[in-house]
mmCIF file with all atom_site columns, C-alpha atoms in Angstrom:
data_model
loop_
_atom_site.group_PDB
_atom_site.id
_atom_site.type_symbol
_atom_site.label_atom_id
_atom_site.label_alt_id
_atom_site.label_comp_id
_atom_site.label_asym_id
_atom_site.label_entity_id
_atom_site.label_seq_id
_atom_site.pdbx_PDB_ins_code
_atom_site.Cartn_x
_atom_site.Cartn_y
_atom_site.Cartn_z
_atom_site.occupancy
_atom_site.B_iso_or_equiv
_atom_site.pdbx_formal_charge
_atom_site.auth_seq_id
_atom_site.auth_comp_id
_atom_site.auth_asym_id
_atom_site.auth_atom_id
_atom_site.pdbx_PDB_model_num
ATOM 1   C CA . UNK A 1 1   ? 1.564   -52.922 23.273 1.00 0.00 ? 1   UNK A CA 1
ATOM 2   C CA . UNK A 1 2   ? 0.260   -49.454 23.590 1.00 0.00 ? 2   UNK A CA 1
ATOM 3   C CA . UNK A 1 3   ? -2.211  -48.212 26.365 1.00 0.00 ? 3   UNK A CA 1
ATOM 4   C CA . UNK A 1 4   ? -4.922  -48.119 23.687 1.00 0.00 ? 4   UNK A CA 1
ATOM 5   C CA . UNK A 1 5   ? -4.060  -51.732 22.197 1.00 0.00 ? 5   UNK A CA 1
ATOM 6   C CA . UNK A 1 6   ? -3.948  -53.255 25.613 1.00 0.00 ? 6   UNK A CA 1
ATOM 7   C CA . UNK A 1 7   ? -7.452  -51.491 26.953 1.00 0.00 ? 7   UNK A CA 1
ATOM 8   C CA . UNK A 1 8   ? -8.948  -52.873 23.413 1.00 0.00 ? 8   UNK A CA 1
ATOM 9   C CA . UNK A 1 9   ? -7.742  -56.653 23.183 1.00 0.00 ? 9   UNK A CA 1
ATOM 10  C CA . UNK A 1 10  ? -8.733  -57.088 26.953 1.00 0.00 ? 10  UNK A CA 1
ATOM 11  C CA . UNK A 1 11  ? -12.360 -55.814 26.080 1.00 0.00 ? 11  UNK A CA 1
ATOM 12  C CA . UNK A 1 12  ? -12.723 -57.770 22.948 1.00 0.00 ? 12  UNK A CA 1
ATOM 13  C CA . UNK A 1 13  ? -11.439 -61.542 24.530 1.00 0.00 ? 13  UNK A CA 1
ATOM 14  C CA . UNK A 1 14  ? -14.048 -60.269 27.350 1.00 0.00 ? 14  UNK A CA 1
ATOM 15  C CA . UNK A 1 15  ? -17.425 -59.305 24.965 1.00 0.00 ? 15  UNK A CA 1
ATOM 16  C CA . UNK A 1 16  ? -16.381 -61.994 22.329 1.00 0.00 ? 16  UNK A CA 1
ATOM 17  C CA . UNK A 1 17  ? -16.753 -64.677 25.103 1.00 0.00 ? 17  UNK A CA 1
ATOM 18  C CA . UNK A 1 18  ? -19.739 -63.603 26.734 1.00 0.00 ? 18  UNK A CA 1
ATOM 19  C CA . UNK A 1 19  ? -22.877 -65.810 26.274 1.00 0.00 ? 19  UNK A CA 1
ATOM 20  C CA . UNK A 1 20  ? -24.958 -65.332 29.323 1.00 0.00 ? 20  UNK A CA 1
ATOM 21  C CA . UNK A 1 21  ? -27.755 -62.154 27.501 1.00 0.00 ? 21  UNK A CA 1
ATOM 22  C CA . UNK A 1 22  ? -27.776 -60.902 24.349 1.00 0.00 ? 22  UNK A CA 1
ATOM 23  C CA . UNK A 1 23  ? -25.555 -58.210 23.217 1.00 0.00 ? 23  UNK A CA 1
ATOM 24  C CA . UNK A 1 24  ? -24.815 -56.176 20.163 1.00 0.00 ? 24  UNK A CA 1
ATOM 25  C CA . UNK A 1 25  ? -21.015 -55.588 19.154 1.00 0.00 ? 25  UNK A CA 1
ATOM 26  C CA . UNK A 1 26  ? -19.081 -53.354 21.527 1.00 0.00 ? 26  UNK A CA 1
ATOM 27  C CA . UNK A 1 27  ? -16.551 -50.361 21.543 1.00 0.00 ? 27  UNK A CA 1
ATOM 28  C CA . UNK A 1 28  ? -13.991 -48.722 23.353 1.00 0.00 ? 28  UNK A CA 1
ATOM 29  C CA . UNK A 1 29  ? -13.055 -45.418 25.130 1.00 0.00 ? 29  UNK A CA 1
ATOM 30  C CA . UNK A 1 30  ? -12.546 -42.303 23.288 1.00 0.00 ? 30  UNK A CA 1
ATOM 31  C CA . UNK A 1 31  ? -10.103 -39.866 23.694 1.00 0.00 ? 31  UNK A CA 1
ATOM 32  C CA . UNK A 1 32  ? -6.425  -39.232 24.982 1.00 0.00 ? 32  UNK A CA 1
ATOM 33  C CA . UNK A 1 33  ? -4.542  -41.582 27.638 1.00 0.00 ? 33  UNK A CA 1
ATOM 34  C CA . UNK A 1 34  ? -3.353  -39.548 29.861 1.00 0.00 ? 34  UNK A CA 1
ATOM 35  C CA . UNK A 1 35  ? -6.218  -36.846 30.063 1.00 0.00 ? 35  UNK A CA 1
ATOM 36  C CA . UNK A 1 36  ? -7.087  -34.221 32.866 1.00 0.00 ? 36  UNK A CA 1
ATOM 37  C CA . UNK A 1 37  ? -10.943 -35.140 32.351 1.00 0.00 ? 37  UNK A CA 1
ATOM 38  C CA . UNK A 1 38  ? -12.979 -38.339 32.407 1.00 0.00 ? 38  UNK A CA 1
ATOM 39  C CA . UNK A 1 39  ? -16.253 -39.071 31.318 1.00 0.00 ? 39  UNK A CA 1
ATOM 40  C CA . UNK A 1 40  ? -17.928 -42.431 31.970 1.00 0.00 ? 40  UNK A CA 1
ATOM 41  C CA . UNK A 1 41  ? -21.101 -43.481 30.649 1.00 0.00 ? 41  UNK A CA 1
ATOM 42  C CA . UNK A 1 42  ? -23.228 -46.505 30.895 1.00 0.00 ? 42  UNK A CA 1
ATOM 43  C CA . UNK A 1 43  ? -22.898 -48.618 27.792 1.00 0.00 ? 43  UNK A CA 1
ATOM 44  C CA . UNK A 1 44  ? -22.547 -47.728 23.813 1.00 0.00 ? 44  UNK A CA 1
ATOM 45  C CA . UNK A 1 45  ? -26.051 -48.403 22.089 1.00 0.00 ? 45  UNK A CA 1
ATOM 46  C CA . UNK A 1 46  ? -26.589 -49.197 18.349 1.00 0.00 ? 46  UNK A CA 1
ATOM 47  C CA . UNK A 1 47  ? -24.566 -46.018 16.316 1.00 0.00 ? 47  UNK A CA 1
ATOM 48  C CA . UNK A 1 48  ? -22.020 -46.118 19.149 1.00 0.00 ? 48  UNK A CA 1
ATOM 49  C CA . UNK A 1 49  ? -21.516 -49.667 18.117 1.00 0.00 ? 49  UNK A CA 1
ATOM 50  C CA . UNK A 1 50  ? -22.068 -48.759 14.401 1.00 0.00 ? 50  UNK A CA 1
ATOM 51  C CA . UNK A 1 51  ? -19.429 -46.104 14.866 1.00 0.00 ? 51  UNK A CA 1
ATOM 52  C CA . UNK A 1 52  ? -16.997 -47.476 17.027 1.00 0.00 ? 52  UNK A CA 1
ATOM 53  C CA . UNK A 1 53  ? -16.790 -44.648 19.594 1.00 0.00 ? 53  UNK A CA 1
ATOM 54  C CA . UNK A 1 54  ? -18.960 -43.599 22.731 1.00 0.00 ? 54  UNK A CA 1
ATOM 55  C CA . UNK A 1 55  ? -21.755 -41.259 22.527 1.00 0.00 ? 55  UNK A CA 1
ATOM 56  C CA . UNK A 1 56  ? -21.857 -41.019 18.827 1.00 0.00 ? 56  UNK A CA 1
ATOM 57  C CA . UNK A 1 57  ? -25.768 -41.093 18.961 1.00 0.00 ? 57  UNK A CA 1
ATOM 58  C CA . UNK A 1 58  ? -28.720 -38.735 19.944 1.00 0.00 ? 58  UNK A CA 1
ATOM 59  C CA . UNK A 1 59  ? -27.642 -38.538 23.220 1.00 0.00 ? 59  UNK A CA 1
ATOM 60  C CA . UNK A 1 60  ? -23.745 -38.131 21.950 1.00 0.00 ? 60  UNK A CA 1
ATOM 61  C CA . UNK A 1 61  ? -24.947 -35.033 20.092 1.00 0.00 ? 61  UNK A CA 1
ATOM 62  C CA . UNK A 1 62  ? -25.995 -33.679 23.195 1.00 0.00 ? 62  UNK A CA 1
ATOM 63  C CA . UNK A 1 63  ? -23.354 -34.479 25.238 1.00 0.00 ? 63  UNK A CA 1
ATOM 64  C CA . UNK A 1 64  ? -21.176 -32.397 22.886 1.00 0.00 ? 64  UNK A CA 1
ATOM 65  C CA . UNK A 1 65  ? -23.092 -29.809 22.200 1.00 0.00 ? 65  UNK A CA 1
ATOM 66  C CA . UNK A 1 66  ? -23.052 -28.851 26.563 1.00 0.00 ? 66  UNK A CA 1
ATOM 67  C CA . UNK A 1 67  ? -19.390 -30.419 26.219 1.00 0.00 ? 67  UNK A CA 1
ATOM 68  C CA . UNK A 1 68  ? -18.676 -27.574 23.860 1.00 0.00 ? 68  UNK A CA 1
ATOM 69  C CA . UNK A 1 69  ? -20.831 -24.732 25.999 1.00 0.00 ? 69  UNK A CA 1
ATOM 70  C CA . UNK A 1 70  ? -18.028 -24.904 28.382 1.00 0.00 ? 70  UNK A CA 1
ATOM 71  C CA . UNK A 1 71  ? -15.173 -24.451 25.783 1.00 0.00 ? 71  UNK A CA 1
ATOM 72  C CA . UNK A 1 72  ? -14.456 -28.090 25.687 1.00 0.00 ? 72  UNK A CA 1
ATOM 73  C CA . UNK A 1 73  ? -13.972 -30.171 22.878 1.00 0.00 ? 73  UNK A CA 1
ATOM 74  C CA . UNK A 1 74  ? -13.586 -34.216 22.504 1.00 0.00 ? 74  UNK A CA 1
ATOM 75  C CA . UNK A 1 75  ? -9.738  -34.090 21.674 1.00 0.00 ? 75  UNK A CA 1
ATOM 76  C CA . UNK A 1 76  ? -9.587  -32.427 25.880 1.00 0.00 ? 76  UNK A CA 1
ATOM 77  C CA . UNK A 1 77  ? -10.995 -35.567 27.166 1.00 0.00 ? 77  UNK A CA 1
ATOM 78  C CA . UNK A 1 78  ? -11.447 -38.880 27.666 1.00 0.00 ? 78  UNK A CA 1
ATOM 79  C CA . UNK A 1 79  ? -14.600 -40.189 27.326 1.00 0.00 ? 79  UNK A CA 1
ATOM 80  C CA . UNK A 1 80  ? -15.505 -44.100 28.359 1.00 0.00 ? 80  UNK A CA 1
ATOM 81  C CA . UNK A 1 81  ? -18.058 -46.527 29.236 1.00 0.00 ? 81  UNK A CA 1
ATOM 82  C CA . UNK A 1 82  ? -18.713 -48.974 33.199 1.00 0.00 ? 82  UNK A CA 1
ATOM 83  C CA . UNK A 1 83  ? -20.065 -52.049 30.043 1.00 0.00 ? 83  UNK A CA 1
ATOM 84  C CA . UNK A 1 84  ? -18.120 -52.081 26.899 1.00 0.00 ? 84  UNK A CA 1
ATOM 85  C CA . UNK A 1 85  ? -20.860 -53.862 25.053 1.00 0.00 ? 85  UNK A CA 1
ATOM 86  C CA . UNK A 1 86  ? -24.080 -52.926 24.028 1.00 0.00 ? 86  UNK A CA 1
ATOM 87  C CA . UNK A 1 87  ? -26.913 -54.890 26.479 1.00 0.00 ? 87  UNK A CA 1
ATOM 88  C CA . UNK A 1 88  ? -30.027 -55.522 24.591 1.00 0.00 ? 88  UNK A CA 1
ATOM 89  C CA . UNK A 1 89  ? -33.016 -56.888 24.556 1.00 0.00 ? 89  UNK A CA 1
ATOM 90  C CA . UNK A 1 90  ? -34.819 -58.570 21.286 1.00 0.00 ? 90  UNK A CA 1
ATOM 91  C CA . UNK A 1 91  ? -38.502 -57.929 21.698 1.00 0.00 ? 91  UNK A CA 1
ATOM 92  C CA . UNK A 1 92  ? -41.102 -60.528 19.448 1.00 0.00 ? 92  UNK A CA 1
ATOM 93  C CA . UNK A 1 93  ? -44.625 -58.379 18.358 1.00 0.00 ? 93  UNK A CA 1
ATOM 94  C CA . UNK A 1 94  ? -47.708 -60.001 17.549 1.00 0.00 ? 94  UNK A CA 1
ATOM 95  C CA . UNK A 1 95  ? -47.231 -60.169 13.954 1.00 0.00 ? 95  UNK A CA 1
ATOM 96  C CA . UNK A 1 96  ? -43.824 -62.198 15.018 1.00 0.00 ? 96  UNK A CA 1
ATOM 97  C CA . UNK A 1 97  ? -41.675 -59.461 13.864 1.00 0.00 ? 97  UNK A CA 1
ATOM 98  C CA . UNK A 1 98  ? -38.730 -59.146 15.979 1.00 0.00 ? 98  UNK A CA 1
ATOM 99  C CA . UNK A 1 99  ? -36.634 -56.137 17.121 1.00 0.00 ? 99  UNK A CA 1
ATOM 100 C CA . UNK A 1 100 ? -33.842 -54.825 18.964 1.00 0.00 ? 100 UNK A CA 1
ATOM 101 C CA . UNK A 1 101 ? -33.424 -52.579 22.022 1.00 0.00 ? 101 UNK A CA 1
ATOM 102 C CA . UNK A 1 102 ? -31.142 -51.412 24.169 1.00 0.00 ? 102 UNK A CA 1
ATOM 103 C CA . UNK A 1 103 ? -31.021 -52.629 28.166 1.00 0.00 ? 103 UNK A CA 1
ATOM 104 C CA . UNK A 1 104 ? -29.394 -51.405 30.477 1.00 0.00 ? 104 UNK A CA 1
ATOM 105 C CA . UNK A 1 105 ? -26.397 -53.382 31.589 1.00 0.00 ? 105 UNK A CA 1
ATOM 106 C CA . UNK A 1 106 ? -26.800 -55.819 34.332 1.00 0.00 ? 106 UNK A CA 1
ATOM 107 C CA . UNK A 1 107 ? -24.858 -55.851 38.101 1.00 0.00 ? 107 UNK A CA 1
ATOM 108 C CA . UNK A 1 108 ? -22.923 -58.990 36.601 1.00 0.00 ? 108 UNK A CA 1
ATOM 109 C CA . UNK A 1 109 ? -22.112 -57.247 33.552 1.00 0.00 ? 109 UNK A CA 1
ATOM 110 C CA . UNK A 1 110 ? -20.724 -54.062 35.134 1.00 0.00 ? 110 UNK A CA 1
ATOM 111 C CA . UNK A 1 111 ? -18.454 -56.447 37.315 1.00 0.00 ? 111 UNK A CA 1
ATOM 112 C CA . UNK A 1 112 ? -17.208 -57.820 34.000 1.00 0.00 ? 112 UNK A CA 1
ATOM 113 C CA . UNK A 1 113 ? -15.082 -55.175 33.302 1.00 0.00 ? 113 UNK A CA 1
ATOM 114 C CA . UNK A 1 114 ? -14.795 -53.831 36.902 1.00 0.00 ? 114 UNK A CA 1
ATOM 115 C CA . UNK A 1 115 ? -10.901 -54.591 36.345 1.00 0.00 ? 115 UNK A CA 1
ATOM 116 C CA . UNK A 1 116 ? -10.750 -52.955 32.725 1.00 0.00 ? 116 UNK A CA 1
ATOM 117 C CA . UNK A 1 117 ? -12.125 -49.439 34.157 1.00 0.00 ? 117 UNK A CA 1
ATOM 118 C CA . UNK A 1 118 ? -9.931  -49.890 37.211 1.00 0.00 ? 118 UNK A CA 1
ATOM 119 C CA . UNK A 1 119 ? -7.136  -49.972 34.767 1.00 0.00 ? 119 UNK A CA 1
ATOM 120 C CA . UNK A 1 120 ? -8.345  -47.465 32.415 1.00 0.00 ? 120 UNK A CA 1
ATOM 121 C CA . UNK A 1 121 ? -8.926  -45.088 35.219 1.00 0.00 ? 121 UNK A CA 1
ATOM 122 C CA . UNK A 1 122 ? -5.460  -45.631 36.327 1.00 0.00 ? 122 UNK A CA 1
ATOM 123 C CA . UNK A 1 123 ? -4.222  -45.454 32.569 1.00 0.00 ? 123 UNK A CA 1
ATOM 124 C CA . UNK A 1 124 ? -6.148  -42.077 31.830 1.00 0.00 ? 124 UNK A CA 1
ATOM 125 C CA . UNK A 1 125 ? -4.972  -40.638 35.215 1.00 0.00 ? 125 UNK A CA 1
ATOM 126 C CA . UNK A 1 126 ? -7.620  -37.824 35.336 1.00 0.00 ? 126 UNK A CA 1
ATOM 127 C CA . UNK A 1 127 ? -7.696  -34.561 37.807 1.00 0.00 ? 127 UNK A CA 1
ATOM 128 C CA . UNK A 1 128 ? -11.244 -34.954 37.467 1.00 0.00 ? 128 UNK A CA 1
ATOM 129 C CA . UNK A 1 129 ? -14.385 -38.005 36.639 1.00 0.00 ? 129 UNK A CA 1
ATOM 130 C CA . UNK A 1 130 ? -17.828 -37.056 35.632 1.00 0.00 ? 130 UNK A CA 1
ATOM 131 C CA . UNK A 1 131 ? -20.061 -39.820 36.166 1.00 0.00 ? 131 UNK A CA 1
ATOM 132 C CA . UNK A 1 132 ? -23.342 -39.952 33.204 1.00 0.00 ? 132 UNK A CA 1
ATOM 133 C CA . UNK A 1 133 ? -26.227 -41.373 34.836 1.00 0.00 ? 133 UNK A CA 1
ATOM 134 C CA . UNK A 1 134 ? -26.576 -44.099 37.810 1.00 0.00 ? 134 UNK A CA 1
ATOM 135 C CA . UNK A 1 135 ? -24.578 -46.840 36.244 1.00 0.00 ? 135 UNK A CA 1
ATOM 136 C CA . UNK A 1 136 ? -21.032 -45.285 36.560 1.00 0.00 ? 136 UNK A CA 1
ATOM 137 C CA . UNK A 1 137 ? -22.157 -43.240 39.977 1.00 0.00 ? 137 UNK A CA 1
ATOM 138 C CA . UNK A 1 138 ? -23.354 -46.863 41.773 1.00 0.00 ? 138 UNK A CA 1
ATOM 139 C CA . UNK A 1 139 ? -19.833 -48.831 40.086 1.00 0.00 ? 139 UNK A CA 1
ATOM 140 C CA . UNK A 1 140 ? -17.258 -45.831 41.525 1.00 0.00 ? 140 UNK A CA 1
ATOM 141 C CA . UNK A 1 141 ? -19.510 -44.401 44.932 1.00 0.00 ? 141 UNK A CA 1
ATOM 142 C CA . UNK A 1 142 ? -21.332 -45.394 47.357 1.00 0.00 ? 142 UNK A CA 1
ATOM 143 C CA . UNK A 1 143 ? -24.599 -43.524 45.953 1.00 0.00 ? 143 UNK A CA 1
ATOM 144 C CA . UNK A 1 144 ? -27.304 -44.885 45.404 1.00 0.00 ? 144 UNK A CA 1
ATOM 145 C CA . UNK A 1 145 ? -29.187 -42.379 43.465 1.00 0.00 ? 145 UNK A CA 1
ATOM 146 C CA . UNK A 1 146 ? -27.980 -39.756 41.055 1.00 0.00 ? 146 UNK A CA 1
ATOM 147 C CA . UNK A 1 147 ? -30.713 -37.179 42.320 1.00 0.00 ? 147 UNK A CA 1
ATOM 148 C CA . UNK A 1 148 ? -28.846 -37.201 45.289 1.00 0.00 ? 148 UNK A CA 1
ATOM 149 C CA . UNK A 1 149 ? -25.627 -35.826 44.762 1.00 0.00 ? 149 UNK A CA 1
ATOM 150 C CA . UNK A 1 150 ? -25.982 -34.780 40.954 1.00 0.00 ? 150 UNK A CA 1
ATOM 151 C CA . UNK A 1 151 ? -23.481 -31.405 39.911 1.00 0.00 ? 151 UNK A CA 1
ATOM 152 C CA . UNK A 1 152 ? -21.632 -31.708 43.481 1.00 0.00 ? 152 UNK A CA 1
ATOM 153 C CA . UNK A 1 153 ? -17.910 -32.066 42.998 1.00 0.00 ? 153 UNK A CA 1
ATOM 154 C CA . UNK A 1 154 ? -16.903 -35.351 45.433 1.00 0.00 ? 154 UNK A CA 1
ATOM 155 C CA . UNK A 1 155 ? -13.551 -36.531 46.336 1.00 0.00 ? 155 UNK A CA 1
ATOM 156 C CA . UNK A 1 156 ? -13.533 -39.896 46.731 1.00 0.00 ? 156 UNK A CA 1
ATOM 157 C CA . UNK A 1 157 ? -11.406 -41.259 49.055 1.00 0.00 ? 157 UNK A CA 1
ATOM 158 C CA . UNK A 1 158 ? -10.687 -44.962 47.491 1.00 0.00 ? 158 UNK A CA 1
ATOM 159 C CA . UNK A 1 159 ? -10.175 -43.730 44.024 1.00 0.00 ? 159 UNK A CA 1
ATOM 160 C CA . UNK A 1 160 ? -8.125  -40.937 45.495 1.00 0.00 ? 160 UNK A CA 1
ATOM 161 C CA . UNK A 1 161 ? -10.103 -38.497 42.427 1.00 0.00 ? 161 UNK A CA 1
ATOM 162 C CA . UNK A 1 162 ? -12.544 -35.692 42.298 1.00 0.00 ? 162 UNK A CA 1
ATOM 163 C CA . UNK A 1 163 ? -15.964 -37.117 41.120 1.00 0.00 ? 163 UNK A CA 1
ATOM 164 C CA . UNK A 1 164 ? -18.453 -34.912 39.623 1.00 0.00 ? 164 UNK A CA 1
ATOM 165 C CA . UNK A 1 165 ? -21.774 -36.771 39.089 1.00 0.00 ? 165 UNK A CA 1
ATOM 166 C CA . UNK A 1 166 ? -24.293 -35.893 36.121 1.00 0.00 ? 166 UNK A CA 1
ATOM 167 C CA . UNK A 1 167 ? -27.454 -36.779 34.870 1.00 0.00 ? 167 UNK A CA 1
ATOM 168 C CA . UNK A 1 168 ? -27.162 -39.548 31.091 1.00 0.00 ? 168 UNK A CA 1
ATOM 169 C CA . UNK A 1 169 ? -27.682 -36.589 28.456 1.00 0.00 ? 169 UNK A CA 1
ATOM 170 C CA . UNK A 1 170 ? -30.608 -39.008 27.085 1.00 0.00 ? 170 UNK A CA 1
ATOM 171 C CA . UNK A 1 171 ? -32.236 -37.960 30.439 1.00 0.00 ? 171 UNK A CA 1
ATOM 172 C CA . UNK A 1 172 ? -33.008 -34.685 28.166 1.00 0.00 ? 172 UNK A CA 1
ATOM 173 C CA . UNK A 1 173 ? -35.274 -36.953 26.184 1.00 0.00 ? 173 UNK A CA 1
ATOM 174 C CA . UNK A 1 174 ? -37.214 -38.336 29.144 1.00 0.00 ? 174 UNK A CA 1
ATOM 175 C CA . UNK A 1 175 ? -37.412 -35.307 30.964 1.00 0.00 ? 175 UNK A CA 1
ATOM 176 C CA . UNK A 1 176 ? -38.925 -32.376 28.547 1.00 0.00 ? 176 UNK A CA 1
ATOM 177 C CA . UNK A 1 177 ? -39.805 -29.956 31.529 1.00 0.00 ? 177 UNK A CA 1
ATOM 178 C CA . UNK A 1 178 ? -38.432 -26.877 31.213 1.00 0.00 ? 178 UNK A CA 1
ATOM 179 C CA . UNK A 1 179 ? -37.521 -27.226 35.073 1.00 0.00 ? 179 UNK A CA 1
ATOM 180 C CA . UNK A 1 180 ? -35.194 -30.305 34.389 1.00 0.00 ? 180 UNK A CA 1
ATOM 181 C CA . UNK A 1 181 ? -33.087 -28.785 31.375 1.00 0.00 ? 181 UNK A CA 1
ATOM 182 C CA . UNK A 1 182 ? -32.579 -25.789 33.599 1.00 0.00 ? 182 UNK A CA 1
ATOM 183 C CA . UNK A 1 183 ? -31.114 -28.164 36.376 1.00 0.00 ? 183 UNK A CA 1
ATOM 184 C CA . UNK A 1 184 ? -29.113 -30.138 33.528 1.00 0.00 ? 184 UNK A CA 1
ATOM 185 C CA . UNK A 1 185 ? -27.736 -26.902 32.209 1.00 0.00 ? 185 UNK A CA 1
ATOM 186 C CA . UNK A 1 186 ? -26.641 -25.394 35.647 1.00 0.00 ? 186 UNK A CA 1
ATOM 187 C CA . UNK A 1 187 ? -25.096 -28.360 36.288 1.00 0.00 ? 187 UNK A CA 1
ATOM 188 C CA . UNK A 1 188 ? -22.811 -28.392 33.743 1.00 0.00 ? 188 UNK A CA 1
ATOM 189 C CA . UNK A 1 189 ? -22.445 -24.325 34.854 1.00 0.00 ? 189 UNK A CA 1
ATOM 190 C CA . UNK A 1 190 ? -21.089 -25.613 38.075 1.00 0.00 ? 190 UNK A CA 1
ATOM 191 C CA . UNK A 1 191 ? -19.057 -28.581 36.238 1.00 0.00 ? 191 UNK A CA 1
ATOM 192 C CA . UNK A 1 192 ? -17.382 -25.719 34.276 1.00 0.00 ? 192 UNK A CA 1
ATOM 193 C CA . UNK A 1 193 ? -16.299 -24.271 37.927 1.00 0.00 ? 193 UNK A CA 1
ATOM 194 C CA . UNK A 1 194 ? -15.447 -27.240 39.212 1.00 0.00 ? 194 UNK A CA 1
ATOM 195 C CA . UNK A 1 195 ? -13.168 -28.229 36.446 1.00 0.00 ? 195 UNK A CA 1
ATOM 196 C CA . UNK A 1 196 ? -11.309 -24.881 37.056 1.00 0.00 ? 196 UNK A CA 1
ATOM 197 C CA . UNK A 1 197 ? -11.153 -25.353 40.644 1.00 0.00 ? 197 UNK A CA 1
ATOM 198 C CA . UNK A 1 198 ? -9.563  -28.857 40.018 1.00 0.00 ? 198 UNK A CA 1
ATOM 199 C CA . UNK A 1 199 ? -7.049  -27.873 37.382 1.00 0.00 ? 199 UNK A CA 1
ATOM 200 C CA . UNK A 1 200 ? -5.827  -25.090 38.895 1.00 0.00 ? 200 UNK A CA 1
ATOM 201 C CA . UNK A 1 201 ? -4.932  -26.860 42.158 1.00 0.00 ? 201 UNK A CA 1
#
């Protein structure tokens, strides 16, 4: 069994026996094993589910729209998430209509697949992992905060990699100051450097 086919019936015996919260389908990582570059999210939502691959969505157009600004393309990475199901919450209105949102993923979920991204991580073998919000920075650091060491290249001493941690792209949506998109965009400025720096070692 390939790399791919291994990663994928591990996740599935692991979402398709979960019963604890709701949840809604799941996916995979993205993108070449072995790769130079990592990405890790938080957890697919409803068109990364639909579609089968991460960061498919609003905040997946985004992502490779800045991906591309630094003359970077999906095929050059890997791209994966710390929960490989979507977490959700269904929400009853007044009227007794119900719908569907995303969550994010719990502690206990995270730890779910703590061994699966171990293994992908070792799999993928990247120079360099950019972490996409808190979720991945809290599962592979000691931070606590992404404000605190966001577009700082890290080497981290138990995961013997360079870490390079980012704000979600959805934060975009949240955040529609003109003060936090310049911040976003000059961190992926210095993510473009630090790449460089790391490949070139």
């Amino acid at each position: 069994m390939d790399s791919h086919n291994y990663l994928k019936s591990k996740i599935k015996e692991i979402c398709e026996n979960y019963d604890s919260s709701s949840t809604g389908g799941w996916i995979t990582g993205d993108g070449p094993i072995p790769a130079n570059i990592m990405f890790i999210g938080e957890a697919p939502g409803k068109t990364e589910v639909e579609s089968g691959k991460p960061f498919v969505g609003m905040a997946g157009k985004t992502f490779e729209g800045y991906l591309n600004s630094i003359g970077l393309s999906r095929k050059d990475i890997r791209i994966t998430n710390t929960c490989f199901f979507r977490p959700i919450k269904i929400n009853l209105s007044k009227t007794g209509k119900t719908t569907t949102s995303n969550r994010p993923p719990k502690t206990s979920e995270v730890n779910l697949f703590r061994q699966i991204l171990d293994e992908e991580i070792k799999l993928v073998n990247p120079k360099i992992i950019i972490t996409l919000g808190n979720v991945p920075l809290k599962r592979l650091t000691s931070f606590k905060n992404i404000g605190e060491c966001h577009g700082k290249l890290i080497y981290d001493d138990n995961l013997k990699k360079y870490i390079f941690p980012m704000y979600h792209p959805s934060a975009l949506t949240y955040n529609r100051n003109g003060s936090f998109k310049e911040m976003y965009e000059n961190d992926w400025k210095a993510l473009q450097d630090a790449i460089n720096k790391v490949l070139n070692k």
